[in-house]
Amino acid sequence: MVDRLVNSEANARRVHNVEQCFGSSGQPLGIPGRVLVGEGVLTKICRKRPKPRQFFLFNDALVYGNIIIHKKKYNKQQILALEDVKLENVNDDGNLRNGWKIINPKKSFVVYAATATEKKEWMAHIRKCVEDLLTQRGVSRSCSTDSPVWVPDSEAKNCMHCSKSEFSMVNRRHHCRSCGIVACNSCTNKRWLLPEQSTKPIRVCLTCYQKLSREASQNNVTRKYSLNAGGDDRVSSADDSSDDEDDVMSGRRRETIEAEQLAINDAHFHSYN
C-alpha cells in the first residue's frame, strides 16, 4: 500500500499540509519517495510533566511537535530517522497506561496512547515501517549509541548521583545526557561531545564522564569535553529538549493548554494505508 502512495496526489497533499502546519519554523518534509503513513496524538513524558504531542509517521521518519492549534498549527518540530528507531514496551503504572519507549541515538522518550488498541496500532505501524525501510535500503540497524530516556524531574527529590544534594529553586536539576539521571550541578559539571545528540559538548554526570574518558583513552581518541565552569548552564539549555519547555507567556500558555486538551479528546491513530 505504501508503494502505491509514493507518487499519489493524495499523499503529496497530506505531506504539504503537515509542512504548512509547522510553517517556517519546521524543516521541509516533501522529499521524493516519502509517504505519510499515519498520524495522531500521543502523550509524551517530558521532564516536567506529561504533555500531548502531535506525531506523524512517515515511511522513513517519525516527526512530532507541540500543539498550538489542534490539526492546524504546530511548532518545535522534531524529526527522528526511522532506520535508527527502536521500540520497547512500558508496563502500565497507575494512570499511565498503554505506553512504550521510542529509542533513538538523537533522542529517546516514553509515550502513551489513549487505548491499548491505539498502542498496538502505533507500535505495529512503526515496526513495519522500520523493517520495510531497512529491507529497502539493504542495511542493518545502526550501531550508534542510543540516547537515554530522561528520568522525569518529579521522580528525583535529591541528586541521583551523590544522593546528598536536595533540589530547590536555587539548587536546580540537571540531566546527564549519557545516562539520563537527574543530578545536581556539582555532579554534572563536565561536558562531553555526544555527536548523535549535539554538535557541541553537553552535560554528563561524573560517572559517565569517567567512563567516556576511559573509553576514549583505550581507543586513542582525543578527549572531547570541557568543564562547565562556574555552573553556567546557558550552553546546556540549548541542548535541552525544546519541546519540553512551557511557553512563559501566560496568555499563550492558556491557549496551548486548551489546544492540548482538545487534541487529547480527539486522540486516535489515523492510518492512510
PDB file of C-alpha atoms in Angstrom, residues 15 26 42 47 52 60 66-67 97 103 123 135-136 143 148 152 162-163 197 200 212 219 223 231 255:
ATOM      1  CA  VAL A  15       2.732  15.906   3.287  1.00  0.00           C
ATOM      2  CA  GLY A  26       9.800  23.441  10.539  1.00  0.00           C
ATOM      3  CA  LEU A  42       0.352  10.714  21.899  1.00  0.00           C
ATOM      4  CA  ARG A  47      10.961  16.358  32.135  1.00  0.00           C
ATOM      5  CA  PRO A  52       0.245  15.726  24.373  1.00  0.00           C
ATOM      6  CA  ASP A  60      11.303   6.965   6.632  1.00  0.00           C
ATOM      7  CA  ASN A  66       3.937  20.884  20.093  1.00  0.00           C
ATOM      8  CA  ILE A  67       0.252  21.510  19.520  1.00  0.00           C
ATOM      9  CA  ARG A  97      -1.271   3.126  30.679  1.00  0.00           C
ATOM     10  CA  ILE A 103      14.587   4.863  21.456  1.00  0.00           C
ATOM     11  CA  MET A 123       3.751   0.059  17.508  1.00  0.00           C
ATOM     12  CA  THR A 135      14.989  -4.045   3.735  1.00  0.00           C
ATOM     13  CA  GLN A 136      14.603  -1.432   1.013  1.00  0.00           C
ATOM     14  CA  CYS A 143      25.341   0.560  15.821  1.00  0.00           C
ATOM     15  CA  PRO A 148      18.906   7.682  27.273  1.00  0.00           C
ATOM     16  CA  PRO A 152      11.351  12.986  34.941  1.00  0.00           C
ATOM     17  CA  CYS A 162      25.594  11.793  45.119  1.00  0.00           C
ATOM     18  CA  SER A 163      22.249  11.178  46.916  1.00  0.00           C
ATOM     19  CA  GLN A 197      22.750  14.246  20.268  1.00  0.00           C
ATOM     20  CA  LYS A 200      28.678  20.721  20.993  1.00  0.00           C
ATOM     21  CA  LEU A 212      33.743   8.052  28.498  1.00  0.00           C
ATOM     22  CA  ASN A 219      40.723   3.766  21.849  1.00  0.00           C
ATOM     23  CA  ARG A 223      39.082  13.694  24.618  1.00  0.00           C
ATOM     24  CA  GLY A 231      27.917  26.123  36.813  1.00  0.00           C
ATOM     25  CA  GLU A 255      -4.276  28.800  24.577  1.00  0.00           C
TER      26      GLU A 255
END
